[in-house]
Coordinates of C-alpha atoms and ligand atoms in Angstrom, one line a residue:
M1 CA 2.9 -23.0 36.8
N2 CA 4.1 -21.5 33.3
R3 CA 7.6 -22.2 32.4
I4 CA 10.0 -20.2 30.4
K5 CA 13.2 -22.1 29.1
I6 CA 15.9 -19.8 27.2
D7 CA 18.9 -21.4 25.8
L8 CA 21.4 -18.8 25.3
E9 CA 23.1 -20.4 22.3
R10 CA 19.6 -20.7 20.4
T11 CA 19.7 -17.4 18.6
S12 CA 17.2 -16.6 15.9
G13 CA 18.7 -13.5 14.3
N14 CA 20.1 -10.0 14.8
V15 CA 17.2 -7.4 16.0
S16 CA 17.6 -4.6 13.5
R17 CA 17.2 -1.3 15.5
N18 CA 15.2 0.0 13.0
I19 CA 11.8 -2.4 14.1
F20 CA 11.6 0.8 16.4
G21 CA 10.9 3.0 13.4
G22 CA 8.4 5.8 13.3
F23 CA 6.0 7.4 10.3
A24 CA 4.9 10.7 10.0
E25 CA 2.1 11.5 7.4
H26 CA 0.3 14.7 6.6
L27 CA -2.7 13.5 8.0
Y28 CA -4.9 16.0 10.4
R29 CA -2.7 16.9 13.5
C30 CA 0.3 14.8 12.7
I31 CA 2.3 17.3 11.0
Y32 CA 0.5 20.4 11.8
G33 CA -0.3 21.0 15.1
G34 CA 1.5 18.0 16.2
I35 CA 5.3 18.2 15.1
Y36 CA 5.3 21.4 13.6
E37 CA 3.4 24.4 14.9
P38 CA 5.4 27.7 14.1
D39 CA 3.1 30.0 16.2
S40 CA 3.4 28.0 19.2
P41 CA 5.2 29.3 22.4
L42 CA 6.2 25.9 23.0
S43 CA 8.4 25.5 19.6
D44 CA 11.7 26.5 18.4
K45 CA 12.7 28.7 15.7
N46 CA 12.1 26.0 13.2
G47 CA 8.6 25.7 14.3
L48 CA 9.0 22.3 15.8
R49 CA 7.3 21.7 19.1
T50 CA 10.0 21.2 21.6
D51 CA 7.9 19.2 24.1
V52 CA 7.0 16.9 21.2
L53 CA 11.0 16.5 20.1
A54 CA 11.5 15.5 23.9
A55 CA 8.8 12.9 24.3
L56 CA 9.9 11.5 20.8
Q57 CA 13.7 11.3 21.7
K58 CA 12.5 9.1 24.5
L59 CA 11.3 6.6 22.0
Q60 CA 14.6 6.6 20.3
M61 CA 13.2 5.9 17.0
P62 CA 16.3 5.1 14.3
I63 CA 14.1 5.9 11.4
I64 CA 11.0 7.9 10.3
R65 CA 9.0 7.1 7.2
Y66 CA 7.3 10.1 5.7
P67 CA 5.4 11.9 3.9
G68 CA 2.7 9.3 3.8
G69 CA 0.8 6.9 3.7
N70 CA -2.2 7.7 1.4
F71 CA -0.9 11.1 1.3
V72 CA 2.1 10.6 -0.7
S73 CA -0.1 9.1 -3.8
S74 CA -1.2 13.0 -5.0
Y75 CA 2.0 14.5 -3.4
R76 CA 4.3 16.7 -5.5
W77 CA 7.4 17.1 -3.3
R78 CA 8.3 20.2 -5.3
D79 CA 5.7 22.0 -3.5
G80 CA 7.3 21.6 -0.1
I81 CA 10.5 23.1 -1.0
G82 CA 11.9 26.7 -1.2
P83 CA 10.4 30.0 0.2
R84 CA 7.4 29.2 2.3
E85 CA 5.4 32.0 1.3
E86 CA 6.0 31.0 -2.1
R87 CA 4.7 27.2 -2.0
P88 CA 1.2 26.4 -3.3
A89 CA -1.7 25.1 -1.4
R90 CA -3.0 22.0 -2.8
T91 CA -6.0 19.9 -2.7
D92 CA -4.8 16.6 -0.8
L93 CA -6.9 13.9 -2.7
A94 CA -6.0 11.1 0.0
W95 CA -7.8 13.0 2.7
A96 CA -9.6 15.6 0.9
V97 CA -8.4 18.5 2.4
T98 CA -5.9 21.3 1.9
E99 CA -2.2 21.3 2.1
P100 CA -0.4 24.1 2.6
N101 CA 2.9 22.8 2.0
H102 CA 4.6 24.5 5.0
F103 CA 6.5 21.6 5.9
G104 CA 8.3 19.6 3.2
T105 CA 11.3 17.7 2.4
N106 CA 13.9 20.0 4.1
E107 CA 12.1 20.8 7.2
F108 CA 11.4 16.6 7.5
I109 CA 15.3 16.0 7.2
H110 CA 15.7 18.7 9.8
F111 CA 13.4 16.9 12.3
C112 CA 14.8 13.7 11.5
R113 CA 18.4 15.3 12.3
E114 CA 17.0 16.4 15.8
L115 CA 16.0 13.2 16.6
K116 CA 19.0 11.4 15.3
A117 CA 16.8 9.3 13.1
E118 CA 17.4 8.1 9.3
P119 CA 14.8 9.7 7.0
Y120 CA 12.9 7.2 4.8
L121 CA 10.9 8.8 2.0
A122 CA 8.0 7.3 0.1
V123 CA 8.0 8.5 -3.4
N124 CA 4.5 9.2 -5.5
C125 CA 3.8 6.1 -7.6
G126 CA 0.1 6.8 -7.5
D127 CA -0.4 10.1 -9.8
G128 CA 3.2 10.8 -9.8
D129 CA 5.7 9.6 -12.3
M130 CA 9.2 8.2 -12.4
R131 CA 11.1 11.4 -13.5
E132 CA 9.3 13.3 -10.2
A133 CA 10.9 10.1 -8.0
C134 CA 14.1 10.5 -9.7
D135 CA 14.4 14.2 -9.4
W136 CA 13.6 13.8 -5.7
V137 CA 16.5 11.5 -5.0
E138 CA 18.8 13.9 -7.1
Y139 CA 17.6 16.7 -4.9
C140 CA 18.2 15.0 -1.6
N141 CA 21.1 13.0 -2.6
G142 CA 22.9 14.4 -5.7
T143 CA 26.4 15.9 -5.3
N144 CA 27.0 16.9 -9.2
D145 CA 26.4 20.5 -10.1
T146 CA 23.1 19.6 -11.5
T147 CA 20.0 22.1 -11.5
L148 CA 18.5 20.2 -8.8
V149 CA 21.5 20.0 -6.4
K150 CA 22.2 23.6 -7.0
L151 CA 18.6 24.2 -6.1
R152 CA 19.0 22.3 -2.6
R153 CA 22.0 24.3 -2.2
K154 CA 20.1 27.6 -3.0
H155 CA 17.9 26.3 -0.1
G156 CA 20.4 26.2 2.1
F157 CA 21.8 22.8 2.1
E158 CA 25.0 22.5 0.6
Q159 CA 25.5 18.9 1.8
P160 CA 23.6 16.1 0.4
H161 CA 20.9 14.8 2.8
N162 CA 22.0 11.3 2.1
V163 CA 18.4 9.5 2.3
K164 CA 18.9 5.9 2.1
Y165 CA 15.8 4.5 2.5
W166 CA 13.3 5.0 -0.3
G167 CA 9.8 3.5 -0.8
I168 CA 8.3 3.2 -4.1
G169 CA 4.4 4.0 -3.7
N170 CA 2.1 3.4 -0.9
E171 CA -0.8 0.8 -0.2
I172 CA -0.9 0.3 -3.7
D173 CA -2.9 -2.8 -3.5
G174 CA -5.9 -0.7 -2.1
S175 CA -8.8 0.2 -3.8
W176 CA -8.9 3.4 -1.6
Q177 CA -5.4 4.4 -3.0
I178 CA -5.0 7.1 -5.3
G179 CA -3.4 5.3 -8.3
Y180 CA -4.4 1.8 -7.1
K181 CA -2.7 -0.7 -9.1
T182 CA -3.1 -4.7 -10.1
P183 CA -0.4 -6.7 -9.4
Q184 CA 1.0 -6.7 -12.9
E185 CA 0.6 -3.0 -12.8
Y186 CA 2.6 -2.6 -9.7
A187 CA 5.3 -5.0 -10.4
R188 CA 6.2 -3.3 -13.9
A189 CA 5.8 0.3 -12.1
F190 CA 8.2 -0.8 -8.9
T191 CA 10.4 -2.4 -11.8
E192 CA 10.8 0.8 -13.7
F193 CA 10.6 3.4 -10.9
G194 CA 13.4 1.4 -9.0
K195 CA 15.8 1.0 -12.1
A196 CA 15.6 4.7 -12.7
M197 CA 16.2 5.8 -9.1
K198 CA 18.8 3.6 -8.7
R199 CA 20.6 5.0 -11.4
V200 CA 20.6 8.7 -9.8
D201 CA 22.0 6.9 -6.5
H202 CA 23.1 3.3 -6.8
D203 CA 23.6 3.0 -3.0
I204 CA 19.5 3.7 -1.9
K205 CA 17.7 0.9 -0.5
L206 CA 14.3 0.4 -2.1
V207 CA 11.2 -0.6 -0.2
A208 CA 8.1 -2.2 -2.3
V209 CA 4.8 -2.4 -1.4
G210 CA 3.8 -5.8 -0.4
V211 CA 0.5 -6.2 1.2
S212 CA -1.9 -4.0 3.4
N213 CA -5.2 -5.2 2.1
W214 CA -5.4 -8.4 3.8
P215 CA -6.4 -11.0 2.5
G216 CA -6.5 -10.5 -1.0
D217 CA -4.3 -11.2 -4.0
I218 CA -1.2 -11.8 -1.6
V219 CA 0.6 -14.7 -3.3
E220 CA 0.3 -13.4 -6.8
R221 CA 1.3 -9.5 -5.7
I222 CA 4.2 -11.0 -4.0
Q223 CA 5.2 -13.6 -6.6
L224 CA 4.8 -11.0 -9.8
L225 CA 6.9 -8.3 -7.7
L226 CA 9.8 -10.5 -6.8
E227 CA 10.2 -12.2 -10.1
Q228 CA 10.3 -8.8 -11.9
A229 CA 12.1 -6.6 -9.4
G230 CA 13.6 -9.0 -6.8
N231 CA 17.2 -8.1 -7.5
I232 CA 16.6 -4.4 -6.5
I233 CA 13.8 -4.9 -3.5
D234 CA 15.8 -4.6 -0.4
Y235 CA 12.5 -4.5 1.8
L236 CA 9.0 -5.6 1.4
S237 CA 6.6 -3.6 3.0
L238 CA 3.6 -4.9 4.8
H239 CA 0.7 -2.7 6.8
T240 CA -1.1 -3.9 9.6
Y241 CA -3.9 -1.9 11.9
V242 CA -5.6 -3.8 14.6
G243 CA -8.4 -3.1 16.7
N244 CA -10.7 -4.3 19.5
F245 CA -13.5 -4.2 17.3
K246 CA -15.9 -6.3 19.2
N247 CA -15.1 -4.9 22.7
D248 CA -13.7 -8.6 23.6
F249 CA -10.7 -8.6 25.5
A250 CA -9.9 -12.4 25.1
D251 CA -10.9 -11.9 21.4
Y252 CA -8.2 -8.8 21.4
M253 CA -5.4 -10.7 22.8
T254 CA -5.3 -13.6 20.3
L255 CA -4.1 -10.9 17.7
S256 CA -0.6 -12.2 18.2
E257 CA -1.8 -14.9 16.2
L258 CA -2.7 -12.7 13.1
F259 CA 0.9 -11.0 13.6
E260 CA 2.7 -14.5 13.5
E261 CA 0.4 -15.6 10.3
R262 CA 1.1 -12.3 8.4
L263 CA 4.9 -12.6 9.2
S264 CA 5.1 -16.4 8.4
V265 CA 3.4 -16.4 5.3
C266 CA 5.2 -13.7 3.8
E267 CA 8.5 -14.8 4.9
G268 CA 7.6 -18.1 3.0
L269 CA 6.6 -16.5 0.1
I270 CA 10.0 -14.5 -0.1
R271 CA 12.0 -17.8 0.4
A272 CA 10.1 -19.5 -2.2
V273 CA 9.9 -16.7 -5.1
S274 CA 13.6 -15.9 -4.2
L275 CA 14.5 -19.9 -4.4
D276 CA 12.8 -20.0 -7.9
N277 CA 14.4 -17.0 -9.1
R278 CA 17.8 -17.3 -7.9
I279 CA 17.6 -14.0 -5.9
R280 CA 20.8 -14.1 -4.0
H281 CA 20.6 -11.5 -1.5
P282 CA 18.1 -11.2 1.4
I283 CA 14.6 -9.5 1.0
A284 CA 13.6 -8.3 4.6
I285 CA 9.9 -7.3 5.7
A286 CA 9.4 -3.8 6.6
M287 CA 6.1 -3.5 8.7
D288 CA 6.3 0.1 7.6
E289 CA 2.9 0.9 9.1
W290 CA 1.7 -0.9 12.5
N291 CA -0.9 -0.1 15.3
V292 CA -4.1 0.1 16.8
W293 CA -6.5 1.9 15.0
Y294 CA -10.1 1.4 15.3
K295 CA -11.7 3.9 17.6
T296 CA -11.9 6.7 14.8
Y297 CA -11.6 3.9 12.3
P298 CA -13.2 5.1 9.0
R299 CA -16.9 3.3 9.0
V300 CA -17.6 3.0 5.4
E301 CA -21.2 2.7 5.2
D302 CA -21.7 2.6 1.3
P303 CA -19.6 -0.5 0.4
S304 CA -19.2 0.8 -3.1
S305 CA -17.3 3.9 -1.6
L306 CA -13.7 4.2 -2.4
T307 CA -12.8 6.7 0.0
K308 CA -11.2 5.7 3.4
I309 CA -11.2 9.0 5.4
P310 CA -11.2 8.9 9.2
S311 CA -12.7 11.2 11.8
D312 CA -9.4 12.7 13.1
G313 CA -7.5 9.8 13.8
E314 CA -7.0 11.1 17.5
E315 CA -7.6 7.7 19.0
V316 CA -7.2 7.7 22.8
Y317 CA -5.4 4.5 23.9
N318 CA -5.9 2.4 26.7
L319 CA -4.3 -0.5 28.5
E320 CA -5.4 -3.4 26.4
D321 CA -4.2 -1.5 23.4
A322 CA -0.5 -1.1 25.4
L323 CA -0.9 -5.0 25.5
I324 CA -1.3 -5.1 21.8
T325 CA 2.1 -2.8 21.3
G326 CA 3.9 -5.5 23.6
I327 CA 2.4 -8.2 21.3
A328 CA 3.3 -6.7 18.1
L329 CA 7.0 -5.7 19.5
N330 CA 7.2 -9.5 20.6
S331 CA 6.4 -11.0 17.0
F332 CA 9.0 -8.7 15.3
I333 CA 11.6 -10.0 17.7
R334 CA 10.6 -13.5 17.4
H335 CA 10.7 -12.7 13.3
A336 CA 13.8 -10.7 13.7
H337 CA 15.5 -12.8 11.2
S338 CA 13.2 -11.3 8.6
V339 CA 11.5 -8.3 10.1
K340 CA 14.5 -5.7 9.6
M341 CA 12.0 -2.5 10.0
A342 CA 9.0 -1.5 11.5
N343 CA 7.4 1.9 11.7
L344 CA 4.8 2.8 14.3
S345 CA 1.9 4.7 12.6
E346 CA 1.8 7.6 13.6
L347 CA 4.2 9.7 15.3
V348 CA 1.8 12.4 17.1
N349 CA -2.0 13.0 17.5
V350 CA -3.1 10.6 14.7
F351 CA -3.2 7.2 16.3
A352 CA -0.3 7.9 18.2
P353 CA 1.8 7.7 21.2
I354 CA 1.7 11.4 21.9
L355 CA -1.5 13.5 21.9
T356 CA -1.0 17.3 21.9
R357 CA -2.8 20.4 22.8
P358 CA -1.9 24.0 22.4
D359 CA -0.6 23.9 26.2
G360 CA 1.1 20.6 26.4
L361 CA 1.0 16.9 25.6
V362 CA 0.0 13.4 27.2
L363 CA 2.1 10.3 26.9
Q364 CA -0.7 7.7 25.9
T365 CA -0.6 4.2 27.3
I366 CA 0.8 2.6 24.1
F367 CA 3.9 5.1 24.6
Y368 CA 5.2 2.8 27.5
P369 CA 5.8 -0.5 26.2
F370 CA 7.6 1.1 23.1
E371 CA 9.6 3.1 24.9
L372 CA 10.6 0.2 27.2
Y373 CA 11.3 -2.0 24.5
S374 CA 13.3 0.5 22.3
R375 CA 15.5 1.2 25.0
T376 CA 16.0 -2.1 26.5
C377 CA 16.2 -4.4 23.4
G378 CA 19.4 -6.5 22.7
Q379 CA 21.0 -7.1 19.5
T380 CA 20.3 -10.7 19.0
A381 CA 17.0 -12.4 19.1
L382 CA 16.8 -15.8 21.0
D383 CA 14.2 -18.7 20.4
V384 CA 12.1 -19.2 23.7
F385 CA 10.5 -22.1 24.9
W386 CA 7.5 -21.3 27.0
Q387 CA 4.3 -23.1 28.2
G388 CA 1.6 -22.8 31.0
E389 CA -1.6 -21.3 31.3
T390 CA -3.8 -20.6 28.2
F391 CA -6.8 -19.3 27.2
S392 CA -9.7 -19.2 24.6
G393 CA -10.8 -16.0 22.4
G394 CA -12.2 -15.4 19.0
K395 CA -11.6 -18.5 16.9
Y396 CA -8.7 -19.7 18.8
T397 CA -8.3 -22.1 21.8
G398 CA -5.3 -23.2 23.6
I399 CA -3.7 -19.7 23.3
R400 CA -0.7 -19.0 26.0
T401 CA -1.6 -16.5 28.3
L402 CA 1.8 -15.4 28.3
D403 CA 3.0 -13.7 25.2
V404 CA 6.8 -14.0 25.2
S405 CA 10.2 -13.0 23.3
A406 CA 13.8 -12.5 24.4
T407 CA 16.8 -11.1 23.1
L408 CA 20.7 -11.1 24.3
N409 CA 23.0 -8.1 24.9
E410 CA 26.0 -9.6 24.7
Q411 CA 28.4 -6.7 25.7
K412 CA 26.1 -6.0 28.6
K413 CA 26.1 -9.7 29.2
Q414 CA 22.2 -9.4 29.9
L415 CA 19.2 -11.4 29.0
I416 CA 16.2 -9.2 28.1
L417 CA 12.8 -11.1 28.5
Y418 CA 9.7 -9.3 27.0
V419 CA 6.6 -10.8 28.6
V420 CA 3.0 -9.7 28.0
N421 CA 0.4 -11.5 30.7
R422 CA -2.9 -11.5 28.7
S423 CA -5.0 -12.7 31.5
Q424 CA -7.6 -9.8 32.9
T425 CA -7.5 -11.2 36.2
E426 CA -4.6 -13.7 37.0
S427 CA -1.1 -13.4 38.1
M428 CA 0.9 -15.7 36.1
E429 CA 3.3 -17.1 38.3
T430 CA 6.4 -18.2 36.2
T431 CA 9.9 -20.2 36.6
V432 CA 12.4 -18.8 34.1
S433 CA 15.4 -20.9 33.4
L434 CA 18.5 -21.4 31.2
Y435 CA 19.7 -24.5 29.7
S436 CA 23.1 -23.4 30.0
G437 CA 24.9 -20.3 32.0
R438 CA 23.6 -18.7 34.9
F439 CA 21.9 -15.9 36.3
S440 CA 24.3 -14.0 38.1
G441 CA 23.0 -11.3 40.0
K442 CA 20.4 -8.5 39.4
V443 CA 17.1 -8.9 37.7
H444 CA 16.1 -5.4 36.9
A445 CA 11.9 -5.5 36.2
S446 CA 10.0 -2.8 34.2
V447 CA 6.4 -3.2 34.4
V448 CA 3.8 -1.3 32.1
N449 CA 0.4 -1.5 34.0
G450 CA -2.6 0.3 35.1
P451 CA -5.8 -0.1 37.4
D452 CA -7.6 -1.8 34.6
I453 CA -7.8 -2.7 30.9
K454 CA -9.6 0.1 29.9
A455 CA -7.4 2.7 32.2
E456 CA -6.4 5.8 29.7
N457 CA -4.0 8.5 30.3
T458 CA -5.6 11.8 29.7
F459 CA -4.7 15.4 30.2
E460 CA -6.5 15.6 33.3
I461 CA -5.0 12.3 34.5
P462 CA -2.1 11.5 32.5
D463 CA -0.4 9.0 34.4
K464 CA -2.7 6.0 35.1
V465 CA -0.7 3.5 32.9
G466 CA 3.1 4.0 33.2
I467 CA 5.9 1.9 34.0
R468 CA 7.1 0.9 37.7
E469 CA 10.7 -0.5 38.2
S470 CA 11.9 -2.9 40.7
I471 CA 15.3 -4.8 41.0
T472 CA 15.3 -8.5 42.6
K473 CA 18.1 -11.3 42.8
A474 CA 18.4 -14.3 40.5
E475 CA 21.3 -16.6 41.2
G476 CA 22.2 -19.7 39.5
Q477 CA 19.9 -21.6 36.8
S478 CA 16.3 -20.5 37.5
F479 CA 14.4 -17.9 39.3
R480 CA 10.6 -17.3 39.9
Y481 CA 8.5 -14.2 38.7
I482 CA 5.1 -13.4 39.1
F483 CA 3.8 -11.5 36.1
E484 CA 0.6 -9.0 37.0
P485 CA -2.4 -9.4 35.3
H486 CA -2.8 -7.2 32.4
S487 CA 0.7 -6.1 32.0
V488 CA 3.7 -5.9 29.9
T489 CA 6.8 -6.5 31.6
A490 CA 10.7 -6.4 30.6
L491 CA 13.0 -8.5 32.7
I492 CA 16.6 -7.3 32.4
C493 CA 18.8 -10.5 33.8
D494 CA 22.4 -10.4 34.4
I495 CA 23.8 -13.5 33.1
S496 CA 27.1 -15.4 33.0
Ligands
AHR501 O1 -1.8 5.9 8.5 C1 -3.1 6.1 7.9 C2 -3.1 5.4 6.8 O2 -3.4 4.0 6.6 C3 -2.2 5.7 5.8 O3 -2.1 7.0 5.1 C4 -2.5 4.5 4.8 O4 -1.0 4.0 4.3 C5 -3.4 3.3 5.8 O5 -4.0 3.0 5.1

């Protein structure tokens, strides 16, 4: 028998809505043929695919990162503004393709406004310079009568875009990055870029590249960066892509430990360096690229190769991948005190919850847990105790079969419990109880599941995996619930 015990007063941090963010990169069919397809009958007058917009609206992403990714490290933002017919086509050095620049800053801002999402721009700290980065901030946010502000106005945007979140570079710790930098080089570059960008707009929030190349020089990187620039860093960015590389379900399901380890290690480093350097403001973690990515993962045959170019990134997800989505979101909620932003990578087609064709789209398995958590998540994370069945996988033994997180919605007086049952075959009968307070009526259960762990949603059969809803009753201090094998469940419980 499994037990989940919750003390409603044992809170562990405010859940930032920004953990339900997304990421859109100029990469294969994410922008062109995904978000933006002006010749499609499915697109609006601005070239945005309306079916994609409608699907994305359901995910309620509060923030979207753009334009890369690796792409940004050779991107010239000026190429993507002004009359479309005058925009230059360039070779994108990250992915070795031609970038037409038909979609750029203003199109992206418009796209974000359609989704009611905050834009989060990353500047080129690869082959780009500080002046270019500052100019972009000024073009977007400036209000004085400067040449760049007049240019934005000429492009039809009288009011500033007010872009609040700015990342400086991308995966600068990876040898594949155009403009890879050592810990020393990046700490210095970030400090100078950040200082100058803040002089253009003091109110912007800065995101520094932390770690994407695991394991590597994590300690040195974070330490140097925070020592030199801690006073202007608001977020430290981490990237995590995972996959079932060995086709071993049990091993795959232990990835909860990897998320735990990475988040705990970086939290500890931030705390230690902040203490040593008297950094008084909180530096949050932004997991600003995360997802399952392995079926189309680049196979670099030549170990000396510095390229990292995937096929087309069009992963077709199955149910076990959707369980990982639940596991990752549980870890962000459990670390709500430090993880204040996370961006599902990417939005459309390229390892994405949505796959398009010219005539429509399919919602992939991972769409459903993301939509469920985003829609139901409360504002306060709870520190949950749970125990019960365990399993072994990969290098681990004694991993709890259930993976759990919980939040509180104080206004609605609801406890929202998220549970991933990682057993492939067994239902998990569980007692859910409160230390104090009581369940007071309805428990609304939303279950993401499908016929088996390899079930996929395709254009032919688009609904093998989806969400089923039901309502049960719970009164008093505890109730029993049976979690289905290979499922992600949200229990929304009325409490008093
Ligand atoms: O999302 C695809 C790529 O993965 C991004 O460009 C890069 O940041 C990461 O390596």
